[in-house]
Amino acid sequence: AKRGGRNSLSFYDPAMQATLEIRAALENDLRQALEENQFQLYYQMQVNQIGQILGAEVLIRWLHPQRGLVSPLEFIELAEETGQILPIGKWVIETACAQLKTWENQHRFANLQLAVNVSAPQFHQNDFVEHIRHTLQHYRLNPERLKLELTESLVLDDIEDTITKMQQLREIGVRFSMDDFGTGYSSLYYLTKLPIDQLKIDQSFVQNIGITQNDGVIVQTIIGMANNLGIESLAEGVETEEQRAFLEQHGCNFYQGYLFSRPLPLNQFEERFIAANTE
Ligand code: C2E
Ligand code: CA
Ligand code: CA
Ligand code: CA
């Protein structure tokens, strides 16, 4: 939920004051979180129509010493506002790439792709492309194993900068997925201008399959559009067999959601992957 305009706050509003205090405390704690190694990456599998695991989305978790596990929904927006998303975002990319390298050294999970969420201030940083290039080179990774999840608002924020950076990264071989597709001010025009590999159908539509007819129609339309544009479709937030069957029937390529697995810590994700591949 978005907070109200900052300028409208009154110093005599106790509820607002409490919110500000919590926020200030979190902001303060966030500053030490990186140094104190309080972040972890969780991995949520992405599967194809026959259930093979082809990739995973990495999702950050904050293990706060007093509050326990803090959801990214509670701190990413704050981190974006304070600029702390910049070092945090770098940490996520570096950790994901280091993990790909570790698997490579272990001769396993050879073709698994990792999808990383990128926030707008991070993407629009001057050194974003250079940092990705440097990290991929440092670990000598095949860049096609890294997929960046961008939102429509990030893309439209500064379209010139987006086009330049996406093209530079595409030349290296990095992949792109449009996250939460359908919820923003999608511009179909840019969809054909940008090097996008995948549309990620937002879970709000997926979860209304079989409940509201319009959402089913939207899902169908996004899949059809992706197919016609020659890009992949991935449905997120798939929770029921009914949703999966509907998506499959309409030609969706990839699936992610609790039906297959929740986001898992590294060792549990590895166990699930190994079990799935030896079944
Ligand atoms: P998102 O990128 O749209 O990620 C999908 C969210 O849906 C994740 O929540 C995931 O745990 C959840 N999810 C997956 N499958 C299901 C399902 O079947 N049902 C339901 N109800 N939910 C499902 P999570 O991990 O809490 O992340 C929330 C948001 O925080 C993400 O939304 C993303 O916008 C942001 N985020 C997470 N990690 C990072 C990160 O490393 N960097 C940045 N910039 N943002 C991140
Ligand atoms: Ca995402
Ligand atoms: Ca999403
Ligand atoms: Ca989302």
PDB file of C-alpha atoms and ligand atoms in Angstrom, residues 149 179-180 200 202 236, ligand 3:
ATOM      1  CA  GLU A 149      12.779  -9.178 -14.115  1.00  0.00           C
ATOM      2  CA  ASP A 179       7.230  -8.806 -14.345  1.00  0.00           C
ATOM      3  CA  ASP A 180       3.643  -8.293 -13.124  1.00  0.00           C
ATOM      4  CA  LYS A 200       5.295 -12.846 -16.661  1.00  0.00           C
ATOM      5  CA  ASP A 202       0.703 -11.228 -12.869  1.00  0.00           C
ATOM      6  CA  GLU A 236       3.141 -16.569 -11.597  1.00  0.00           C
TER       7      GLU A 236
HETATM    8 CA    CA B   3       5.622 -10.663 -10.203  1.00  0.00          CA
END
